[in-house]
Coordinates of C-alpha atoms and ligand atoms in Angstrom, one line a residue:
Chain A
X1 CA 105.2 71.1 96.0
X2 CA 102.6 73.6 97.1
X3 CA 103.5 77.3 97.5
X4 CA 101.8 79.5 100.5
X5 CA 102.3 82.9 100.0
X6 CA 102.0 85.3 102.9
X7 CA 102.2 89.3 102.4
X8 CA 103.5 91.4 104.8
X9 CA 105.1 90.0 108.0
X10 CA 103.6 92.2 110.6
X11 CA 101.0 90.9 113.6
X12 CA 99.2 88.5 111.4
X13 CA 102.1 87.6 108.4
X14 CA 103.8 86.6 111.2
X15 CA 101.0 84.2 113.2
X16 CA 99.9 82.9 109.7
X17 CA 103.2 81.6 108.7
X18 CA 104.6 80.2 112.2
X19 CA 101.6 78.2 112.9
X20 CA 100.8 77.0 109.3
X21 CA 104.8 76.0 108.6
X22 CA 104.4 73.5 112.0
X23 CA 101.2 72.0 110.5
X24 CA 102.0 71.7 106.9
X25 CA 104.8 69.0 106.1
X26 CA 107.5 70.3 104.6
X27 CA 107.8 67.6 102.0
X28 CA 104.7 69.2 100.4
X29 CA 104.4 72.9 101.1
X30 CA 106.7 75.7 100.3
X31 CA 105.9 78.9 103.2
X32 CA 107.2 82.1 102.1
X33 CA 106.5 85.8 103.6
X34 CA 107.2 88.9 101.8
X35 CA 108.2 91.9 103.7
X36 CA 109.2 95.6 103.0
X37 CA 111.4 96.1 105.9
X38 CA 113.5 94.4 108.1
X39 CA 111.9 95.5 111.0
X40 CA 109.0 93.8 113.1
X41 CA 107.5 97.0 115.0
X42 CA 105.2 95.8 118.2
X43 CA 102.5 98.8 117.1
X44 CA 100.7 98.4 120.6
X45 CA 104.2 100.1 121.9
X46 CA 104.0 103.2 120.1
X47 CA 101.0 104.1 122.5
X48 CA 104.2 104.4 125.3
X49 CA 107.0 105.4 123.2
X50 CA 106.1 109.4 123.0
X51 CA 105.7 109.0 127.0
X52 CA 109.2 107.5 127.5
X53 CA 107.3 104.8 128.5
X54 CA 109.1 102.1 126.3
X55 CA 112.5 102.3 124.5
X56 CA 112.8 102.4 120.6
X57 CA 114.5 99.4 121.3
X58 CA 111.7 97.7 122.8
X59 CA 109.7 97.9 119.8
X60 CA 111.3 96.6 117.2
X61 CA 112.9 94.1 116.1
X62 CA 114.6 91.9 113.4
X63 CA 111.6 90.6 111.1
X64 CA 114.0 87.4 110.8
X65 CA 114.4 86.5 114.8
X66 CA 110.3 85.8 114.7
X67 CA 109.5 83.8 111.7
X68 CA 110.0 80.5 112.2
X69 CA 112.9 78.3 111.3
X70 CA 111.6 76.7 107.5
X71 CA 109.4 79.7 105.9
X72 CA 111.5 82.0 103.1
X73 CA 111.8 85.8 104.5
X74 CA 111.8 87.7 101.0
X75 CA 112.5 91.2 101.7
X76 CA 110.8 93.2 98.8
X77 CA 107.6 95.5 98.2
X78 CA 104.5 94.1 96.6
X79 CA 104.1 96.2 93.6
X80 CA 100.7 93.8 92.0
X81 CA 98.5 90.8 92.3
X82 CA 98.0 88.5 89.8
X83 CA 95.4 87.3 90.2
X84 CA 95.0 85.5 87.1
X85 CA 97.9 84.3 87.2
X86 CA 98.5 83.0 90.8
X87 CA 101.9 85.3 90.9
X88 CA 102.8 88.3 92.3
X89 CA 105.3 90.9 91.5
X90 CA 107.9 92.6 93.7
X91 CA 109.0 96.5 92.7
X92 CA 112.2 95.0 91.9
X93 CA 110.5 93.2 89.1
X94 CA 110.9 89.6 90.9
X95 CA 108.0 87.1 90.5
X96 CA 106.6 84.9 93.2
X97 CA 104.0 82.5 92.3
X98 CA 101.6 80.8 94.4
X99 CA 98.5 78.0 95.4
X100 CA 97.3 80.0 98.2
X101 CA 97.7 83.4 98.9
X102 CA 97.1 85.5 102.0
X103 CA 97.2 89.1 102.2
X104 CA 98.1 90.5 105.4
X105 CA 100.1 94.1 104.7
X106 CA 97.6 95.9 107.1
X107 CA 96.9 99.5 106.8
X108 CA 98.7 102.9 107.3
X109 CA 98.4 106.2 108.5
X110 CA 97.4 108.5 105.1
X111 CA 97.9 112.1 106.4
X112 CA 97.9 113.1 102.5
X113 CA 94.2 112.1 102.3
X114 CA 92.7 115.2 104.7
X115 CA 93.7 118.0 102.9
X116 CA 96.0 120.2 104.8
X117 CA 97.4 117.7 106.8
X118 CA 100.4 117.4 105.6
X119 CA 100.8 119.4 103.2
X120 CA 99.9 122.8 105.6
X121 CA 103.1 123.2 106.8
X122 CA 102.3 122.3 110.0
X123 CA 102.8 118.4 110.1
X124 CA 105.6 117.3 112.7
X125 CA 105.7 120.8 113.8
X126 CA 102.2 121.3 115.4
X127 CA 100.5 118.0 114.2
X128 CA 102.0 114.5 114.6
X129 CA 100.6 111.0 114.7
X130 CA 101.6 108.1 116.6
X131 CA 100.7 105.3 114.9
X132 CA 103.8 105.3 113.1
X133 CA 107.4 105.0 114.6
X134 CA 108.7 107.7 113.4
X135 CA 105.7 109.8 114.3
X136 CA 105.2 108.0 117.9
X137 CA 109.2 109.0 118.5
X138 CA 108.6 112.5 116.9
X139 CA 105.9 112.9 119.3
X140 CA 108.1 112.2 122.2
X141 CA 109.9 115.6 121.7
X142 CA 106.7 117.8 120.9
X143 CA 105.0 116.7 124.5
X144 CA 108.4 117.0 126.2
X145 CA 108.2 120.6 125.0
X146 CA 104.6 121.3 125.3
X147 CA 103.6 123.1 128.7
X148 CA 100.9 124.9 128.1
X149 CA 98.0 125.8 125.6
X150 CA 95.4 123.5 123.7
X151 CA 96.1 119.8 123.1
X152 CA 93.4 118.0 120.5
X153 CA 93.8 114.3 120.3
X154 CA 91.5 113.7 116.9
X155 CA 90.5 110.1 114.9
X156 CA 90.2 111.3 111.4
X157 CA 88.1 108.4 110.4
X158 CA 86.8 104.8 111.2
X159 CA 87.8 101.9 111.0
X160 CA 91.2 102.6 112.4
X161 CA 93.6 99.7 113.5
X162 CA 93.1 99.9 116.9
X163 CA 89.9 101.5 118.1
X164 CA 90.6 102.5 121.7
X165 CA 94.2 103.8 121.4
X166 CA 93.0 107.4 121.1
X167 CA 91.6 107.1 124.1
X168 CA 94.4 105.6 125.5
X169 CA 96.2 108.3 124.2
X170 CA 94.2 110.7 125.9
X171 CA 94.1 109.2 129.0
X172 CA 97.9 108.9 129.4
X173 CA 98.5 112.8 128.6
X174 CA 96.1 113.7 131.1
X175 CA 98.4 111.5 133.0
X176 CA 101.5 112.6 132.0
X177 CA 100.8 116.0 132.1
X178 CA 99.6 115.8 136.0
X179 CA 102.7 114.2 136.8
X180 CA 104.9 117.2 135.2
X181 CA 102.9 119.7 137.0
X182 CA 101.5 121.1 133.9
X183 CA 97.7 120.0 133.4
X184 CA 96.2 123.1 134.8
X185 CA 98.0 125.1 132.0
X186 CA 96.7 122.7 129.4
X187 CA 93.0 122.5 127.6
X188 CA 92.7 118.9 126.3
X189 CA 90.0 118.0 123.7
X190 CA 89.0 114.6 122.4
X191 CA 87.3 114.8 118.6
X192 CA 86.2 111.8 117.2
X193 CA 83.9 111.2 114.5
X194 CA 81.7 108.6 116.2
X195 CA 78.6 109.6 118.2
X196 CA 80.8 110.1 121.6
X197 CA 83.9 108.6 123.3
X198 CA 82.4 105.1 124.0
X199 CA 79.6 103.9 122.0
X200 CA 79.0 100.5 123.0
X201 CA 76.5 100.3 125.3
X202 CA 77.7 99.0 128.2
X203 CA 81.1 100.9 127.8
X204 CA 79.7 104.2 127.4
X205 CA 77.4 103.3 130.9
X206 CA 80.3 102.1 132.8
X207 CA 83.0 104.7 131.8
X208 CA 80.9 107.4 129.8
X209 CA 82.7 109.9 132.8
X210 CA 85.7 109.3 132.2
X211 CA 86.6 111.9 130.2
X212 CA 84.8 114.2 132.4
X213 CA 86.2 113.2 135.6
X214 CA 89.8 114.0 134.1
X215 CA 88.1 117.6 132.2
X216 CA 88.6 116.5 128.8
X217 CA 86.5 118.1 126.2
X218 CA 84.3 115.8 123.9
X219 CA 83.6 116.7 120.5
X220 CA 82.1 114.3 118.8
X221 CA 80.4 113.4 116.0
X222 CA 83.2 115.5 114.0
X223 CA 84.2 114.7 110.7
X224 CA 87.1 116.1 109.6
X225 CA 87.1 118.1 106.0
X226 CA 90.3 119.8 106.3
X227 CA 93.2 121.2 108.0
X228 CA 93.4 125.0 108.3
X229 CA 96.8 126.1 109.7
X230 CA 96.2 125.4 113.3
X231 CA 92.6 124.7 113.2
X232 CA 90.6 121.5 112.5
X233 CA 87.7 122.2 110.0
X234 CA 84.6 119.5 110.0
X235 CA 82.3 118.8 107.4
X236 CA 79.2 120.7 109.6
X237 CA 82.1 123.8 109.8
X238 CA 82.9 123.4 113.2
X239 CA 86.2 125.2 114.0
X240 CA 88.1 123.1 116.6
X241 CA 92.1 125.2 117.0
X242 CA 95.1 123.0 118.7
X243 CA 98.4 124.3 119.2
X244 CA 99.6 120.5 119.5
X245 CA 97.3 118.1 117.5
X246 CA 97.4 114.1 118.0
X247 CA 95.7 112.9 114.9
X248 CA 95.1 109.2 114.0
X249 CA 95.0 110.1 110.1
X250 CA 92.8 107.7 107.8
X251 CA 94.1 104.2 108.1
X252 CA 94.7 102.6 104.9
X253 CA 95.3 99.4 103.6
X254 CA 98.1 99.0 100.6
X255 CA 98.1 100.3 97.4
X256 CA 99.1 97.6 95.4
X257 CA 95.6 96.0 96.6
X258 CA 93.9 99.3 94.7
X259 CA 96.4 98.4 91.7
X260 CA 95.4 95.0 91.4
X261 CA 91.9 95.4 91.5
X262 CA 91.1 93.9 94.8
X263 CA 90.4 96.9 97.4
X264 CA 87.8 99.0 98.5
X265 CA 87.5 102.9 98.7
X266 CA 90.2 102.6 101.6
X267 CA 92.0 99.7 99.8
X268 CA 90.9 97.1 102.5
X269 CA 90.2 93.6 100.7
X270 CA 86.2 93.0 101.9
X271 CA 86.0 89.1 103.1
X272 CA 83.6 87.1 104.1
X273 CA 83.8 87.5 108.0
X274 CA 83.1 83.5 108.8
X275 CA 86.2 82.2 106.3
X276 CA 88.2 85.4 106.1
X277 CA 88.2 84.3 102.2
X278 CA 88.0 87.5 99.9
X279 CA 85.4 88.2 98.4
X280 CA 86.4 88.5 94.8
X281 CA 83.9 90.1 92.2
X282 CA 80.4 88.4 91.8
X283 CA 81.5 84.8 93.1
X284 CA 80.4 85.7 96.4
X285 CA 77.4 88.0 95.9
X286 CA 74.7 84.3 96.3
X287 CA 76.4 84.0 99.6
X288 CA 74.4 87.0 101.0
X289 CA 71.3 84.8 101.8
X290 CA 73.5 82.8 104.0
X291 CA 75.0 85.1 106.3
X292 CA 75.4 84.4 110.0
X293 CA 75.0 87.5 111.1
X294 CA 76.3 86.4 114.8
X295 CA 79.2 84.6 114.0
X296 CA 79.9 88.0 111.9
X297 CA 79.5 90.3 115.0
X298 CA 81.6 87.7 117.1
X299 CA 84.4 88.0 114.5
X300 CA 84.6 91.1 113.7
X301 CA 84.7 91.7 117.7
X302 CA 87.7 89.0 118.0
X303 CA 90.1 91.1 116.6
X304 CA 90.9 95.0 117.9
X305 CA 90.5 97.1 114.8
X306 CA 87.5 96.3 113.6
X307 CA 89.5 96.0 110.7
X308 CA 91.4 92.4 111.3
X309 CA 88.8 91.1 109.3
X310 CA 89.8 93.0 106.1
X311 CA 93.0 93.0 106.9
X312 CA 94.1 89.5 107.1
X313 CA 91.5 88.9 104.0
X314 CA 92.9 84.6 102.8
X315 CA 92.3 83.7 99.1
X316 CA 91.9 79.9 99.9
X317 CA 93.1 79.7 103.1
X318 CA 90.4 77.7 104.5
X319 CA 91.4 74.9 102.4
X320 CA 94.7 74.8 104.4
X321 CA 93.3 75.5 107.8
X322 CA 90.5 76.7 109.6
X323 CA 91.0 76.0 113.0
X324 CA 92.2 78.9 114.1
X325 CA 88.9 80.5 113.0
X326 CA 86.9 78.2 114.9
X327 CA 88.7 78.4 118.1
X328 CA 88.2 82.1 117.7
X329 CA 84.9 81.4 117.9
X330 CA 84.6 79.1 120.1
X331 CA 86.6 81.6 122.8
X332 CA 84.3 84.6 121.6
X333 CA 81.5 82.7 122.5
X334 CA 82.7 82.0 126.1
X335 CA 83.5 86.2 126.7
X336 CA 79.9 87.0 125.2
X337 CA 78.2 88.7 127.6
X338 CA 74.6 87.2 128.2
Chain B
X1 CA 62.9 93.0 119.0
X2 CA 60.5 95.7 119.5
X3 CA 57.6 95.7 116.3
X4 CA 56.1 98.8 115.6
X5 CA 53.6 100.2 113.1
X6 CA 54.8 102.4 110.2
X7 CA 52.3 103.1 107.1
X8 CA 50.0 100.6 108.5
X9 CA 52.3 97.9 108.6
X10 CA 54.0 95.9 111.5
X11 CA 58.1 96.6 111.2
X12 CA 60.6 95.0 113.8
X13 CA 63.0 97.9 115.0
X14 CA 66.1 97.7 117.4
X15 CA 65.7 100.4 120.4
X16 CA 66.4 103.5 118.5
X17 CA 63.8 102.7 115.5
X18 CA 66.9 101.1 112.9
X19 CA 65.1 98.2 110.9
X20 CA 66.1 94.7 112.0
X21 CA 64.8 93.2 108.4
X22 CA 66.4 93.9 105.1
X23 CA 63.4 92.6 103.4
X24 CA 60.8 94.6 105.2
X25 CA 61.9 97.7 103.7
X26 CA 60.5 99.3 100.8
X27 CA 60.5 102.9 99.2
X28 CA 57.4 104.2 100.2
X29 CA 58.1 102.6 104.0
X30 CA 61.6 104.9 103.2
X31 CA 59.4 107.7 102.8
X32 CA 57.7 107.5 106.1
X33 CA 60.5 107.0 107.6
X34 CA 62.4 109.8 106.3
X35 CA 59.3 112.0 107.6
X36 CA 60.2 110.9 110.7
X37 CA 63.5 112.4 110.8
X38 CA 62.2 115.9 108.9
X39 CA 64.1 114.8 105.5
X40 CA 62.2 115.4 102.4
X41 CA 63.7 112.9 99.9
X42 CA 64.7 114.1 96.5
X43 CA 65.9 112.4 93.4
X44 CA 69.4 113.5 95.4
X45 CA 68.6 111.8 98.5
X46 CA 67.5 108.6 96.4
X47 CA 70.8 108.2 94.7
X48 CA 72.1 107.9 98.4
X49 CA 69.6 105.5 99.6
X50 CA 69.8 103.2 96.6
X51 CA 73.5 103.3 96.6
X52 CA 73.3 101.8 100.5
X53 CA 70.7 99.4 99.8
X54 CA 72.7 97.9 97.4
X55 CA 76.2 98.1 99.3
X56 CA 74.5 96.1 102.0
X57 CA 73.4 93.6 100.4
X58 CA 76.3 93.0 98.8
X59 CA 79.0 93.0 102.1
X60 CA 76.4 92.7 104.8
X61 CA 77.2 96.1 106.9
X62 CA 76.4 99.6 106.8
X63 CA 78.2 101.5 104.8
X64 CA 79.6 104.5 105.9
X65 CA 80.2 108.4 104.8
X66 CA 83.2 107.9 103.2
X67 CA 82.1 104.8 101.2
X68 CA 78.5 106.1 100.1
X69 CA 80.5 109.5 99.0
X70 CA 82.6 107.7 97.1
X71 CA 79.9 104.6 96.0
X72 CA 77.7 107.0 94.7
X73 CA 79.2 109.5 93.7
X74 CA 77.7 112.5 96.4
X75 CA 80.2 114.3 98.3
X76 CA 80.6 114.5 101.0
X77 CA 79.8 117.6 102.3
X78 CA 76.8 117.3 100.5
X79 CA 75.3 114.5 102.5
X80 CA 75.5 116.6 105.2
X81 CA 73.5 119.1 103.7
X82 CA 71.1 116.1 102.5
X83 CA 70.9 114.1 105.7
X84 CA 71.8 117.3 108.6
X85 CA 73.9 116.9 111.5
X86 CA 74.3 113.2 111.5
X87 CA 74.1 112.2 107.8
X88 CA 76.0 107.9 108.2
X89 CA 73.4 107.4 111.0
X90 CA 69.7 109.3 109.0
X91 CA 70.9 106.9 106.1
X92 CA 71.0 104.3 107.4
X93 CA 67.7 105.1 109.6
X94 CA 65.9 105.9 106.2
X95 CA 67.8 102.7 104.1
X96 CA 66.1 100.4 107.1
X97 CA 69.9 99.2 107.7
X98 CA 71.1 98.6 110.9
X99 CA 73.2 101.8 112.7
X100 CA 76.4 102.2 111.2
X101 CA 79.1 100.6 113.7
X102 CA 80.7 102.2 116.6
X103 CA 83.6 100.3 118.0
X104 CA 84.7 101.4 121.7
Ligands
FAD401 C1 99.1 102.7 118.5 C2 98.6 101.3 118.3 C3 98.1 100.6 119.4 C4 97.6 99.3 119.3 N1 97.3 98.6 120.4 C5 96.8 97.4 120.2 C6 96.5 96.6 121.4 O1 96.6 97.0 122.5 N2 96.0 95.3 121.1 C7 95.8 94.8 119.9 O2 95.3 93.7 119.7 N3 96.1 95.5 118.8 C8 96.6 96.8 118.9 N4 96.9 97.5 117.8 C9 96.6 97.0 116.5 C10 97.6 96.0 115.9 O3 98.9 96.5 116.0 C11 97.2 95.7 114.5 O4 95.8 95.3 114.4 C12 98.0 94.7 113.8 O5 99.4 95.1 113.8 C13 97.5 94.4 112.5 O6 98.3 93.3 111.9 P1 98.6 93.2 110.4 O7 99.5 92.0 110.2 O8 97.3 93.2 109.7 O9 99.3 94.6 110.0 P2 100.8 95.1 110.4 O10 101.1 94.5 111.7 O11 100.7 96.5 110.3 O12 101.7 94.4 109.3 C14 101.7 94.7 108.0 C15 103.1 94.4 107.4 O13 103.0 94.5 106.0 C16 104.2 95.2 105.5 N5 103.8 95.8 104.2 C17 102.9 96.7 103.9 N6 102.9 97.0 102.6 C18 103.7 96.2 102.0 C19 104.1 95.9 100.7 N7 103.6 96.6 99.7 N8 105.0 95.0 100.4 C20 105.6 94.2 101.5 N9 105.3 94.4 102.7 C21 104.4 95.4 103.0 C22 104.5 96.2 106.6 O14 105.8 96.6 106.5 C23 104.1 95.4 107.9 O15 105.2 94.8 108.4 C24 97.5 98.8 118.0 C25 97.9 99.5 116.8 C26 98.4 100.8 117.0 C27 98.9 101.6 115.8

């Protein structure tokens, strides 16, 4: 009997484990998925929730009513990889070995990594985030109190799980705000560290006014050093003060992947962007010759986040199934713009 | 791709001057091209450079301010005083590496 192992249940846990159990026969592959909460949270909804546009309800739900019928649930944090091994350890000291292995516990908001944050004594009282649950339903109340005076919606740093949400964001408080009378009495700013609002090319043509028409200030290229009190502090010491601040703090990934040796600076897993395979140590290093650099770019566009790529890093996966991959491919090509 | 002529020799460029070809890039080219962009390099500015060389050719993309701090050891705040005002994109520009990504 092979044994799949899938981390995290979230967006792609989830995809992984449904399609792979109907395609793998049961009488020789064992699918399990780990997860550390009983909840499935539809992330894309938290852009609504602190608008009373959805429901808590309507965000999450049970992890177990969306895996399919056949793949273990195992509710427990990751604590290591073992890479040596092929096992990996729960915190409650369980072992699960494996043949394959996918990693796919995403990345989180880290407002202890900007220093005064979260730890100025403002957090949840002037600054909230809504990239969490929690925060997204926190948020609710702030705006719902907020009627005048300076609103900063802020992107600490790239890559973030969902690139355009900010914007989103910003563009539904404008919104909001017009519908409860209140936007004259509100300055909103938009600080992001990237080189303006849009930076694609054709984006920034087509819509590069939209923050204007809807007098939002830009500040961008900012880079956020720290927090001070009420004020955002850049790297180039530019002072930008909020009495409510929207930040999307540094997204990332787990830190049992920093514990066992296989993340980055932001504990993302780097993979190669054709196989999604990690890239573990020097085996991959004489690939670099090889590189497709369009299928890269078409990848790393398929999925929102930039980050998909690193976030669904497979340790052998390909083996089992690359199809998905190439259909991937095969639709980016069609939505390429000539 | 546009070609132009640096230090007497042809380089291919995107539209804002970013090399297009890992392997036409070499430290005296660097030098010229840091001129460009007023930037005297230092024994400083070198660790950066080096540091992003190397990080691209090992996972194929620019890398940017928070992973050269941390890659090479320069904080961050330093590189700004290195590489002014816009410190991912002049690395890159003077590493011959393409722009560092945008996403939107
Ligand atoms: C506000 C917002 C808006 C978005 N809008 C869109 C959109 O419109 N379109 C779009 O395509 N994408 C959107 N996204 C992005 C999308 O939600 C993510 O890209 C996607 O959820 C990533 O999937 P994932 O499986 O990698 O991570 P996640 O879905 O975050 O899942 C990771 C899972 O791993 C679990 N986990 C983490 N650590 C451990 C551990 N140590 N042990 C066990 N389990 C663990 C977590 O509990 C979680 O369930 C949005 C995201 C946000 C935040």
């Amino acid at each position: 009997m092979r044994r799949l192992l899938v981390l995290g249940a979230g967006t792609a846990g989830t995809t992984v484990v449904n399609k792979l159990r109907r395609r793998l026969p049961r009488s020789q592959w064992r699918v399990t998925v780990v997860e550390a909460t009983d909840r499935h949270y539809y992330q894309p909804g938290y852009l609504f929730l602190p608008f009373g546009g959805y429901t808590p309800a309507q965000v999450a739900k049970p992890v177990r009513k969306l895996i399919t019928r056949g793949v273990d649930l195992i509710r427990g944090r990751v604590d290591r990889v073992i890479l040596a091994e092929n096992r990996v350890l729960l915190h409650d000291g369980r072992s699960l070995p494996y043949d394959y292995l996918v990693i796919a516990t995403g990345v989180s908001p880290r407002p202890d990594q900007t220093p005064g944050m979260l730890d100025g004594g403002q957090w949840r009282r002037s600054i909230f985030d809504f990239y969490t649950f929690d925060g997204a339903l926190a948020l609710a109340k702030a705006l719902d109190n907020f009627d005048a005076g300076r609103l900063v919606v802020h992107i600490t740093d790239m890559p973030i799980k969902c690139p355009v949400a900010p914007l989103e964001f910003a563009f539904l408080a404008e919104d909001f705000f017009g519908r409860r009378g209140t936007r004259d009495k509100i300055e909103l700013t938009y600080a992001t560290p990237l080189p303006g609002a849009f930076t694609k090319p054709i984006a920034a043509a087509r819509l590069g006014t939209m923050l204007d028409e809807r007098n939002i200030a830009l500040e961008s290229d900012f880079l956020v050093e720290r927090v001070d009190d009420t004020a955002l502090v850049s790297y180039d010491d530019r002072r930008v003060p909020f009495d409510l601040l929207v930040t999307v703090p540094l997204n990332m990934g787990a830190e049992y992947v920093a514990r066992s040796g296989l993340g980055d600076e932001l504990n993302l897993v780097p993979v190669d962007r054709g196989t999604l395979l990690a890239r573990l140590g020097q085996r991959f290093r004489h690939r670099r010759r090889q590189r497709h650099p369009h299928v890269e770019g078409r990848l790393g566009r398929a999925f929102r986040g930039r980050g998909l790529h690193h976030q669904l890093p497979c340790v052998r996966l390909r083996a089992a199934d690359d199809r998905p991959i190439r259909r991937a491919r095969q639709l980016l090509r069609r939505v390429r713009p000539r | 791709m546009p070609v132009t002529t640096i230090a007497s020799r042809d380089i291919h460029v995107d539209g804002e001057g970013f090399l297009t070809n890992y392997d036409e890039w070499d430290p005296e080219l660097a030098e010229q091209l840091a001129k460009q962009i007023g930037v005297d390099l230092t024994d400083r500015h070198w660790t950066a450079i080096t540091f992003l060389r190397e990080d691209y050719a090992a996972r194929a993309e620019t890398p940017g301010l928070r992973r050269v701090s941390h890659g090479a050891g320069i904080p961050t705040k330093e590189l700004f005083t290195l590489f002014p005002k816009k410190p991912a994109k002049k690395m890159a520009y003077i590493a011959g590496l393409p722009k560092p990504q945008g996403c939107v």
